[in-house]
PDB file of C-alpha atoms in Angstrom:
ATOM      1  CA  UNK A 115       0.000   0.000   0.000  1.00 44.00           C
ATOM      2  CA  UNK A 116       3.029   2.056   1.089  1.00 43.00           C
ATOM      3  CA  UNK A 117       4.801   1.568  -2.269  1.00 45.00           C
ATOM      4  CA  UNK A 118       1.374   2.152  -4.295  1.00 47.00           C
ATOM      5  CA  UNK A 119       1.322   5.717  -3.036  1.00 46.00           C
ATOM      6  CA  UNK A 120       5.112   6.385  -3.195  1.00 47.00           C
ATOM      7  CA  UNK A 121       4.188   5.344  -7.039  1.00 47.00           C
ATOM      8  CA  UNK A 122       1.298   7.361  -7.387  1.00 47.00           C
ATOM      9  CA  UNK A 123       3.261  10.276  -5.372  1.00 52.00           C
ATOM     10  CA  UNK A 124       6.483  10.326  -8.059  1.00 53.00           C
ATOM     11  CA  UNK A 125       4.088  10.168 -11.010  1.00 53.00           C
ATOM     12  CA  UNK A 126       2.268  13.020 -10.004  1.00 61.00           C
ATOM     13  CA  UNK A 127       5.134  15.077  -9.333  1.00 66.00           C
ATOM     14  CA  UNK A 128       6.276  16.514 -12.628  1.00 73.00           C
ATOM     15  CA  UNK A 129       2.564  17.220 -12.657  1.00 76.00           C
ATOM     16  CA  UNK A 130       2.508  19.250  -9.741  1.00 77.00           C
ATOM     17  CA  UNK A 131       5.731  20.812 -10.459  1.00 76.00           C
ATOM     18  CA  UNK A 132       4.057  22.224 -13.811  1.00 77.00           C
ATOM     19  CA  UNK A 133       0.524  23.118 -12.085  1.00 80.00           C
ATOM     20  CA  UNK A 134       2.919  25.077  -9.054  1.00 79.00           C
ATOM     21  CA  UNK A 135       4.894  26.868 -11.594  1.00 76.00           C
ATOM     22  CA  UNK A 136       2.370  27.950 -14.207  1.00 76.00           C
ATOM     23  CA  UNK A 137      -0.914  27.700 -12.751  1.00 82.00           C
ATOM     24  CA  UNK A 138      -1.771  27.494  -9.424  1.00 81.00           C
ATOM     25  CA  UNK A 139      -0.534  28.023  -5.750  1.00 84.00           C
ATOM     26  CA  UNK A 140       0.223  24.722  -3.518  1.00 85.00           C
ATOM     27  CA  UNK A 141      -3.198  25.830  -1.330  1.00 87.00           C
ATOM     28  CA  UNK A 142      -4.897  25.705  -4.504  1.00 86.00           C
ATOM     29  CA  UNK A 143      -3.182  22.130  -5.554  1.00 84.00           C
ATOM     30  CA  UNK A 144      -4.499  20.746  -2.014  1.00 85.00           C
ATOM     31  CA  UNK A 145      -8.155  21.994  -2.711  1.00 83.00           C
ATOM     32  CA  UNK A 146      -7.988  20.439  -6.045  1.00 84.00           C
ATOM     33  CA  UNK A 147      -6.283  17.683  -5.758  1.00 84.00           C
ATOM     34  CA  UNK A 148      -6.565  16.356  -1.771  1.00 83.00           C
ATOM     35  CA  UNK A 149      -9.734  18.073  -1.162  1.00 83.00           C
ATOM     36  CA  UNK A 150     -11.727  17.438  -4.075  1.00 85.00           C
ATOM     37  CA  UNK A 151     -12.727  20.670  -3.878  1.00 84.00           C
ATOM     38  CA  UNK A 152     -12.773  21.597  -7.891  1.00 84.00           C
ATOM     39  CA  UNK A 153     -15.810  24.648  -6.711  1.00 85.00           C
ATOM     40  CA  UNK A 154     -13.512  26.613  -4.754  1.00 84.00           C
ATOM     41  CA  UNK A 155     -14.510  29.697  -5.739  1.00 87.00           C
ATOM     42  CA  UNK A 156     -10.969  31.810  -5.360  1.00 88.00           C
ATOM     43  CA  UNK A 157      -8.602  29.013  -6.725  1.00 88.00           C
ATOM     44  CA  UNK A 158     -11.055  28.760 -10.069  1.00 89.00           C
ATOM     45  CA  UNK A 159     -10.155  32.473 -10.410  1.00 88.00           C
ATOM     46  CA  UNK A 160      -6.552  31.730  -9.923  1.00 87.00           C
ATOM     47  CA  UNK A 161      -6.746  29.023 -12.307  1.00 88.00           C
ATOM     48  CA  UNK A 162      -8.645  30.815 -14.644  1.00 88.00           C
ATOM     49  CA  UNK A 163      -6.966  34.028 -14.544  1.00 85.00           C
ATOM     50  CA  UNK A 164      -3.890  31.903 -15.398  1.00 85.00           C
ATOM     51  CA  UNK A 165      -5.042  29.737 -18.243  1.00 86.00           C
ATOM     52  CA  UNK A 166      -6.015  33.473 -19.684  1.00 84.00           C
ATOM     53  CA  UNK A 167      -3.335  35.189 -19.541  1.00 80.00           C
ATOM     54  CA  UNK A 168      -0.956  32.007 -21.097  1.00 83.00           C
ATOM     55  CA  UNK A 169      -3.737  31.865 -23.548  1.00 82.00           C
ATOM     56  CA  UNK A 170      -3.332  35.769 -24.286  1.00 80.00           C
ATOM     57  CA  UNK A 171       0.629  35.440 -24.460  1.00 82.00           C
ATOM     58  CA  UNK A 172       0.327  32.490 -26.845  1.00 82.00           C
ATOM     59  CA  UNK A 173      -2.559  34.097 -29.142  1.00 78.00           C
ATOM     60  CA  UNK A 174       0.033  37.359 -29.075  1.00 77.00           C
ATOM     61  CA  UNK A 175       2.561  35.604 -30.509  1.00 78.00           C
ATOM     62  CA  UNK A 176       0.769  35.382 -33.905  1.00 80.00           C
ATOM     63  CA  UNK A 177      -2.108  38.351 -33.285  1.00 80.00           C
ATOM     64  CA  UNK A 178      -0.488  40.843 -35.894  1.00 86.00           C
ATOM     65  CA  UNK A 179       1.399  38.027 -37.933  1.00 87.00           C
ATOM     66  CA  UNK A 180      -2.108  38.493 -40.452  1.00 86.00           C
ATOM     67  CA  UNK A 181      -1.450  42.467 -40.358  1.00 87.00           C
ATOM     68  CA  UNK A 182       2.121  41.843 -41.362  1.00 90.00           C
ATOM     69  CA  UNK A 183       1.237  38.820 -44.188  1.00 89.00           C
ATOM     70  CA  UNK A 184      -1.223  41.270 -45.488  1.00 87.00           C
ATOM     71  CA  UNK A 185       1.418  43.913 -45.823  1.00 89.00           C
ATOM     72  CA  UNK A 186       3.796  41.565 -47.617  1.00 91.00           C
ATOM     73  CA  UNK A 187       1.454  39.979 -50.107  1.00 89.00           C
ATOM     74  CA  UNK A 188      -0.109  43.704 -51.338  1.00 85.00           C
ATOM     75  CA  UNK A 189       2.970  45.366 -50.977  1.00 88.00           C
ATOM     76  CA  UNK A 190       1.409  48.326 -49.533  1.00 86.00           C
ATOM     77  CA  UNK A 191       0.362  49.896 -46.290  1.00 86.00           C
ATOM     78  CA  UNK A 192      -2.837  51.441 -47.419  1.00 81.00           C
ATOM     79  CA  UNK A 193      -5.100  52.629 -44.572  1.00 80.00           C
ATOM     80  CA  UNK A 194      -2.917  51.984 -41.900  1.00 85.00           C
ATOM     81  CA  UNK A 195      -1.644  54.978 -40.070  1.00 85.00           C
ATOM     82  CA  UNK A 196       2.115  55.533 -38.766  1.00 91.00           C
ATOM     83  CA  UNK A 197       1.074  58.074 -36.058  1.00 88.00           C
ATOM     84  CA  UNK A 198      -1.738  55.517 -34.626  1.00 85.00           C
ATOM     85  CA  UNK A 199       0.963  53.138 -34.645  1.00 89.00           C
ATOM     86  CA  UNK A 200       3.611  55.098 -33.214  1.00 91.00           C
ATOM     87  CA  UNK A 201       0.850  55.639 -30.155  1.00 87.00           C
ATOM     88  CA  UNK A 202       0.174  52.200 -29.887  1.00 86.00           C
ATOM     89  CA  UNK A 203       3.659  51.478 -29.372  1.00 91.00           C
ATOM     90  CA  UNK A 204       4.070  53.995 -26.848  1.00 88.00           C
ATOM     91  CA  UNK A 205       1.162  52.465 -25.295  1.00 86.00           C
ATOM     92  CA  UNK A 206       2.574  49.121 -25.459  1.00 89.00           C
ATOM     93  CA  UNK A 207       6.300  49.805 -23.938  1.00 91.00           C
ATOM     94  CA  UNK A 208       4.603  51.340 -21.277  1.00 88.00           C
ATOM     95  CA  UNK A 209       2.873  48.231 -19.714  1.00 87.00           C
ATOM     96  CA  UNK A 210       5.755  46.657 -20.440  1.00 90.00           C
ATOM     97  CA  UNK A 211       8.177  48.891 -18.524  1.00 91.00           C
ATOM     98  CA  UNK A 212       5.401  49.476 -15.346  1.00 89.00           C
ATOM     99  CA  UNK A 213       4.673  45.780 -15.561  1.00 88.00           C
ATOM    100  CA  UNK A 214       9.164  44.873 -14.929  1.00 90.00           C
ATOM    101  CA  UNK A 215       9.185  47.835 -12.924  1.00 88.00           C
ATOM    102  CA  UNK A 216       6.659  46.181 -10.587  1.00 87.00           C
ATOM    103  CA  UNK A 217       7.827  42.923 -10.707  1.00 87.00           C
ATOM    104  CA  UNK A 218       4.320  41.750 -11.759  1.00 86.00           C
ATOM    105  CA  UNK A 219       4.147  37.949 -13.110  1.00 84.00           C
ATOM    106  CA  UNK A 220       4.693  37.238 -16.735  1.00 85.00           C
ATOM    107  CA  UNK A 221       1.626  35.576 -17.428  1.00 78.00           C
ATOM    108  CA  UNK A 222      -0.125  39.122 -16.129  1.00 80.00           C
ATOM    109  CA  UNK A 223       1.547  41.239 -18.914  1.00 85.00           C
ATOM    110  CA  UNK A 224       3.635  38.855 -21.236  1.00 84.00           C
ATOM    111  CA  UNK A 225       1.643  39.309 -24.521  1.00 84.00           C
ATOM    112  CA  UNK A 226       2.665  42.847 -25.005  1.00 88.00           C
ATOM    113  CA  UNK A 227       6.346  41.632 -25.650  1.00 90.00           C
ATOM    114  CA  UNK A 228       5.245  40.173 -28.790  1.00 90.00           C
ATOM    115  CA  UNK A 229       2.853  42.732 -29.602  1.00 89.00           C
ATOM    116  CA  UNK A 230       5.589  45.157 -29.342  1.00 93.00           C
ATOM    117  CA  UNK A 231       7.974  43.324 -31.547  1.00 93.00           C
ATOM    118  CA  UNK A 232       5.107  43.013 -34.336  1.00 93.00           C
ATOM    119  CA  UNK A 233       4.112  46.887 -33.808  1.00 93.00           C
ATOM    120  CA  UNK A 234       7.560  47.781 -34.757  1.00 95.00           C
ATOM    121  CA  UNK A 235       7.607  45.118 -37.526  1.00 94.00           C
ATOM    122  CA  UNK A 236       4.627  46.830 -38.934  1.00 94.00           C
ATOM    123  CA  UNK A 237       5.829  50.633 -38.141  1.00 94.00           C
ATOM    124  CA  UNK A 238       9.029  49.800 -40.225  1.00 96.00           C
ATOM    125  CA  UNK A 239       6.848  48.190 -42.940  1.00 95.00           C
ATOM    126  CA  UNK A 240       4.335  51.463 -43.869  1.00 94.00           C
ATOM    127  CA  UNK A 241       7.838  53.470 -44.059  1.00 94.00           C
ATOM    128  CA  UNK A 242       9.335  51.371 -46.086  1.00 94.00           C
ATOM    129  CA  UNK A 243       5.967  50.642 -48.278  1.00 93.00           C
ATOM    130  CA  UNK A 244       5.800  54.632 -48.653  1.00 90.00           C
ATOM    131  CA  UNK A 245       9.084  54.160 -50.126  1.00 91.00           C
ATOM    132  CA  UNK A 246      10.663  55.812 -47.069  1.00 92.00           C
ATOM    133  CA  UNK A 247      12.447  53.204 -45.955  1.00 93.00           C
ATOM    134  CA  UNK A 248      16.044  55.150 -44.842  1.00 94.00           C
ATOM    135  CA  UNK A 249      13.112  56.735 -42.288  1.00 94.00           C
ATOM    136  CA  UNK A 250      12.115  53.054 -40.878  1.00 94.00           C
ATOM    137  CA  UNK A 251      15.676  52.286 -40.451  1.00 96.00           C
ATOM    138  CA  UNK A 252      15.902  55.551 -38.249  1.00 96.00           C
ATOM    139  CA  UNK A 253      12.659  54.323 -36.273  1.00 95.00           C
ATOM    140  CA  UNK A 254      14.030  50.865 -35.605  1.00 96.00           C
ATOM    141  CA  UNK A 255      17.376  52.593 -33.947  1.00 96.00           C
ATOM    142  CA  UNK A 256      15.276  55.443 -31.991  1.00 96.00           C
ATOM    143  CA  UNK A 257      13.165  52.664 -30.278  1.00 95.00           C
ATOM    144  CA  UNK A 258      15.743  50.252 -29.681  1.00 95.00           C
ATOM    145  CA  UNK A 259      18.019  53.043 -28.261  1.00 95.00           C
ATOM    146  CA  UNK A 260      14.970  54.620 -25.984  1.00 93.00           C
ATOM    147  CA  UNK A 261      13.488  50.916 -24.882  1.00 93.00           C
ATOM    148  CA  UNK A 262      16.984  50.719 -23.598  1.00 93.00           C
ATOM    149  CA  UNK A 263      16.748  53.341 -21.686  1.00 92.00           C
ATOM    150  CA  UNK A 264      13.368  53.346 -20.385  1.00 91.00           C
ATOM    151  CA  UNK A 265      14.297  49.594 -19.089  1.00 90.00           C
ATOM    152  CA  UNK A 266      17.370  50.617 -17.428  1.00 90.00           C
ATOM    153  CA  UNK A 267      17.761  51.933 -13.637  1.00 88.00           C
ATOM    154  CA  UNK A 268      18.639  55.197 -15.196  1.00 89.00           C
ATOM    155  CA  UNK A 269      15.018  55.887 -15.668  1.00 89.00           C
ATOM    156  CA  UNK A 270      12.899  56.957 -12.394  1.00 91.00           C
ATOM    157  CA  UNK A 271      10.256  54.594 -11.116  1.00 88.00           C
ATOM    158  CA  UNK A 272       8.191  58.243 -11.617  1.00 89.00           C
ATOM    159  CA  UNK A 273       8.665  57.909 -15.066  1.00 89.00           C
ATOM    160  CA  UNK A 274       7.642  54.889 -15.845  1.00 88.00           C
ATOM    161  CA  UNK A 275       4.379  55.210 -13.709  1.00 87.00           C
ATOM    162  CA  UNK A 276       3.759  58.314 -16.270  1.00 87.00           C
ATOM    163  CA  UNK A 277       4.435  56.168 -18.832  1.00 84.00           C
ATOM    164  CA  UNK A 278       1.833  53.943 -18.346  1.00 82.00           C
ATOM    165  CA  UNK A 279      -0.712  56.535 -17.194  1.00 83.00           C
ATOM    166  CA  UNK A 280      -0.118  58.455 -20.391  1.00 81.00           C
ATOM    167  CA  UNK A 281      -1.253  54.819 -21.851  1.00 76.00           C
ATOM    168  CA  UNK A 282      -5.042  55.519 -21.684  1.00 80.00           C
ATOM    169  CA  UNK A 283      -4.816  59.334 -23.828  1.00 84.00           C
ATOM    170  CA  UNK A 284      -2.273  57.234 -26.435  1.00 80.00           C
ATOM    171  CA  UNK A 285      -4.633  54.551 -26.810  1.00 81.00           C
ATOM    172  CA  UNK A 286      -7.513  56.487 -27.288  1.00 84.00           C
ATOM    173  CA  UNK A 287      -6.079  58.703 -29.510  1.00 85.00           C
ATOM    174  CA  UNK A 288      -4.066  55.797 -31.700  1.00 83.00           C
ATOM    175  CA  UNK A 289      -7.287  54.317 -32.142  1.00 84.00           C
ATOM    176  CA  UNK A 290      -9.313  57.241 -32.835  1.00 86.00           C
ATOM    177  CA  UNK A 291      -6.764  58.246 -35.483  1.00 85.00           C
ATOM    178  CA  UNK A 292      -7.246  54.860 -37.175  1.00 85.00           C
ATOM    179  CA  UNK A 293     -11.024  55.185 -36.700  1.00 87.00           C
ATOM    180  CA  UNK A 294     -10.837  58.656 -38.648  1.00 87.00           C
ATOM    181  CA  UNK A 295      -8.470  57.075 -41.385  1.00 85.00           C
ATOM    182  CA  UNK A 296     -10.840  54.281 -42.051  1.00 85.00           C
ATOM    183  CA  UNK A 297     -13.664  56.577 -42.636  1.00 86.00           C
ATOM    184  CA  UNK A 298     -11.981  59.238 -44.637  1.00 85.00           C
ATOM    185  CA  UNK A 299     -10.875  56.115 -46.775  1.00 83.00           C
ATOM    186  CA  UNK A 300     -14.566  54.318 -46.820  1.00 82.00           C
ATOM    187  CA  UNK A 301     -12.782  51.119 -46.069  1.00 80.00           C
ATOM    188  CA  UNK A 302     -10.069  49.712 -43.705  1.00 78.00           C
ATOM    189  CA  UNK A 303      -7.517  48.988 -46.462  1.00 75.00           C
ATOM    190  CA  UNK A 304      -4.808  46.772 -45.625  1.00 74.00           C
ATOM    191  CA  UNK A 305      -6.418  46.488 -41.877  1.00 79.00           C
ATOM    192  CA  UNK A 306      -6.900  42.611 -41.220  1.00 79.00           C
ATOM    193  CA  UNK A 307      -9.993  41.449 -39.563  1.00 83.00           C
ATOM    194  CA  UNK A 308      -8.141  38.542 -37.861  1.00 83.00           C
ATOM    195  CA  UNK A 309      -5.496  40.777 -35.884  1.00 81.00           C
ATOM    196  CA  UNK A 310      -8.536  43.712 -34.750  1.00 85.00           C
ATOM    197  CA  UNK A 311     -10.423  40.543 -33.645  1.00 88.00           C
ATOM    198  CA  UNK A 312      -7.990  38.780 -32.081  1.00 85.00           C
ATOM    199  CA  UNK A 313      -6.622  42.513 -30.004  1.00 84.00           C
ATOM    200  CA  UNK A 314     -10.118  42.596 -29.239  1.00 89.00           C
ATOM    201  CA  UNK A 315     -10.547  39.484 -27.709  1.00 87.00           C
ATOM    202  CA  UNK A 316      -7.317  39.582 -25.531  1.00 84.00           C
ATOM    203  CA  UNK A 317      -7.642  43.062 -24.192  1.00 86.00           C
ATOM    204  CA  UNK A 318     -11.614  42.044 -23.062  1.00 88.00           C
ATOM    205  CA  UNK A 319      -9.852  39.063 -21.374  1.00 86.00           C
ATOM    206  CA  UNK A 320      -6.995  40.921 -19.578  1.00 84.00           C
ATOM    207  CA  UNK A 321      -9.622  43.162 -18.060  1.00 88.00           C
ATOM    208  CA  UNK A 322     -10.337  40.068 -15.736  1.00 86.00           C
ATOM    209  CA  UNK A 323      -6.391  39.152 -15.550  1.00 82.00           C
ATOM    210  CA  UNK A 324      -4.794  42.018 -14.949  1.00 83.00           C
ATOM    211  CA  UNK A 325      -7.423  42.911 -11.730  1.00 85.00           C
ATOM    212  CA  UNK A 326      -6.832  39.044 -10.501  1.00 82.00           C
ATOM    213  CA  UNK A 327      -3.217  38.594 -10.501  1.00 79.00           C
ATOM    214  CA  UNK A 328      -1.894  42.314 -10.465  1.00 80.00           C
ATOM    215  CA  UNK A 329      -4.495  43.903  -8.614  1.00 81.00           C
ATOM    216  CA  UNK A 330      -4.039  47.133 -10.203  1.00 83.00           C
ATOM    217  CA  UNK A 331      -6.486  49.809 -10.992  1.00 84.00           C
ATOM    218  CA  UNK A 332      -4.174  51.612 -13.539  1.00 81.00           C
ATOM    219  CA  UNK A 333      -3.749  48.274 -15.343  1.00 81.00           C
ATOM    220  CA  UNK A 334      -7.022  47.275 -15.724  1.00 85.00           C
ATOM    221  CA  UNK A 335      -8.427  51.016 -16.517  1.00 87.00           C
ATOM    222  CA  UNK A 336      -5.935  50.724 -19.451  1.00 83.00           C
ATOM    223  CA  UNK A 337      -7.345  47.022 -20.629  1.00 86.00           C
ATOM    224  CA  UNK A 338     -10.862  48.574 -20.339  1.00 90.00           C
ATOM    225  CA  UNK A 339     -10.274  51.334 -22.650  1.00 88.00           C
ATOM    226  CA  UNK A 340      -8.152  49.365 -24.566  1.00 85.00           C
ATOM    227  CA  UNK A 341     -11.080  47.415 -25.130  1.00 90.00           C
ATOM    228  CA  UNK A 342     -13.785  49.743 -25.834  1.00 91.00           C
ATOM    229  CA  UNK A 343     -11.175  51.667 -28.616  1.00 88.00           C
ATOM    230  CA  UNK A 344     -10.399  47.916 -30.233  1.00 89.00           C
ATOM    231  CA  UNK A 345     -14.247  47.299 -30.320  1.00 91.00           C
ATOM    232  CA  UNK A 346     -14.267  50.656 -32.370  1.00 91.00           C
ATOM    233  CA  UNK A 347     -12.750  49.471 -35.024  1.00 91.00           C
ATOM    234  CA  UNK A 348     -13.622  46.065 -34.984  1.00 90.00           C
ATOM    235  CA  UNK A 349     -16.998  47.196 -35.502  1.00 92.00           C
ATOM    236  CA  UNK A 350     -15.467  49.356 -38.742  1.00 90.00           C
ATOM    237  CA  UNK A 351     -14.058  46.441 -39.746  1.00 89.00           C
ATOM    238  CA  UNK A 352     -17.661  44.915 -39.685  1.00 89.00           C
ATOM    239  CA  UNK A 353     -19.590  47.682 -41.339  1.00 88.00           C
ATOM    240  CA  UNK A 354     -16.848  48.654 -44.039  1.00 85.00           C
ATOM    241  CA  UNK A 355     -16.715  44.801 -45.260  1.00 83.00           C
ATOM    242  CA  UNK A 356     -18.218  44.762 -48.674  1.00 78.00           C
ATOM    243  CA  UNK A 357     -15.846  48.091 -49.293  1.00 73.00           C
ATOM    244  CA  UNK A 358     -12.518  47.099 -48.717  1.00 60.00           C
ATOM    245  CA  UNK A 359     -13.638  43.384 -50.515  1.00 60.00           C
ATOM    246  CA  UNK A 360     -14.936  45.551 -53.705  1.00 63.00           C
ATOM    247  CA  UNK A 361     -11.456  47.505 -53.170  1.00 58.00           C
ATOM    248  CA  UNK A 362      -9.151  44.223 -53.087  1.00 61.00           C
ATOM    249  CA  UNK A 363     -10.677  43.184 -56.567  1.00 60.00           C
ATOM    250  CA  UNK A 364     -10.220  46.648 -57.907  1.00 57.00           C
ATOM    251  CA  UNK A 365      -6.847  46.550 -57.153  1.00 57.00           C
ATOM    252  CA  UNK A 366      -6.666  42.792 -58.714  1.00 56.00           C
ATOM    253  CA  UNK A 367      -8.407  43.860 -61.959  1.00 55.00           C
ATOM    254  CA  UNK A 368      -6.025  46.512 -62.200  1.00 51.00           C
ATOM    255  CA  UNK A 369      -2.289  44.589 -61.811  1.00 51.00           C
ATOM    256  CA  UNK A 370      -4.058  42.120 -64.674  1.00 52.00           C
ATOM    257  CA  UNK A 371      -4.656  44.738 -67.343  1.00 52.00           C
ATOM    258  CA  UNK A 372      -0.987  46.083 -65.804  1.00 52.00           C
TER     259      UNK A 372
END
């Protein structure tokens, strides 16, 4: 009997390692898992709130990969702006640099690594698309040199709480800029539906996230507006549809007779 449960013991225990490191505290593997107790109200948050944010980080890695194909394949960067961009970004390193600064977990903030690494991908891409691509160089080497910075211990804590409370104005205003461009244009261009969805979806579930594992007001007032401003255009996306279709095989009529 002894042996059986030293066996079942060492076979659950690169299990439990895993569920400790990524998932769930040890009072939380107990209630689970000695207990029974799979209703435990404040564990199923942990657990949740967990399983979210890997599933945002994951889902981040690829969330603008579309936006980028898109780029590539039409060779343009038609209806995307570099100033809403540019605010997004700023956005973006922001969390990033309050979220280190604080020490806050990785599953709480993680995504916006990626995001930021695609954001740049797809600043350097409407420079170099607007055949100003000496000016995307310079962009790449400015952000890398100030990210730098802003991550070092020469920059005041101070700072990097403005940073992030200057996140909600950037966001609002990146967003509103796109917004504009979109309807200016009377379609959404080279916007793809699967990133806008996808940024939707992730900043409506770090809402929940960021207030369970950070506890922070700032962060989540950030997610919420995040949220609302992504719905904005996701919901352009929607009603401009038929438009930007009608303008893809415009644009395909026209390289044939080319």
């Amino acid at each position: 009997m002894a042996a059986q449960t030293e066996s079942e013991s060492s076979f659950m225990d690169p299990v439990k390692g895993l569920l400790l490191t990524y998932f769930m505290p040890e009072t939380c593997y107990d209630e689970f898992f000695l207990n029974f107790n799979f209703l435990h109200v404040p564990c199923v948050k942990i657990v949740l709130s967990k399983v979210l944010g890997i599933g945002i980080i994951l889902g981040s890695v690829m969330v603008k990969l579309p936006q980028i194909g898109k780029l590539m394949a039409a060779g343009s960067a038609e209806g995307l702006s570099f100033n809403a961009v540019l605010l997004e970004l700023l956005a973006i390193t922001g969390t990033m640099a309050y979220s280190l600064a604080n020490h806050f977990p990785f599953s709480a903030w993680g995504e916006v690594l990626f995001l930021m690494l695609q954001t740049v991908t797809i600043g350097f891409l409407i420079q170099h698309y607007g055949q100003r691509t000496g000016r995307g160089i310079v962009f790449l080497v400015v952000y890398v040199a100030l990210l730098a910075l802003l991550l070092s211990p020469l920059t005041p804590p101070s700072v990097v709480t403005a940073m992030q409370a200057s996140n909600m104005p950037a966001i609002i205003i990146s967003r509103l800029i796109q917004a504009a461009t979109n309807f200016r244009n009377g379609h959404t261009g080279q916007l793809s539906a699967v990133s806008i969805f996808l940024l939707f979806a992730g900043s409506l579930a770090r809402i929940f996230t960021s207030l369970q594992e950070t506890g922070d007001t700032l962060m989540a007032l950030t997610y919420i507006i995040s949220s609302t401003c992504n719905g904005i255009i996701a919901l352009q996306v929607l009603y401009y549809w038929n438009s930007s279709a009608q303008l893809e095989r415009k644009k395909k009529k026209k390289k044939k007779r080319e």
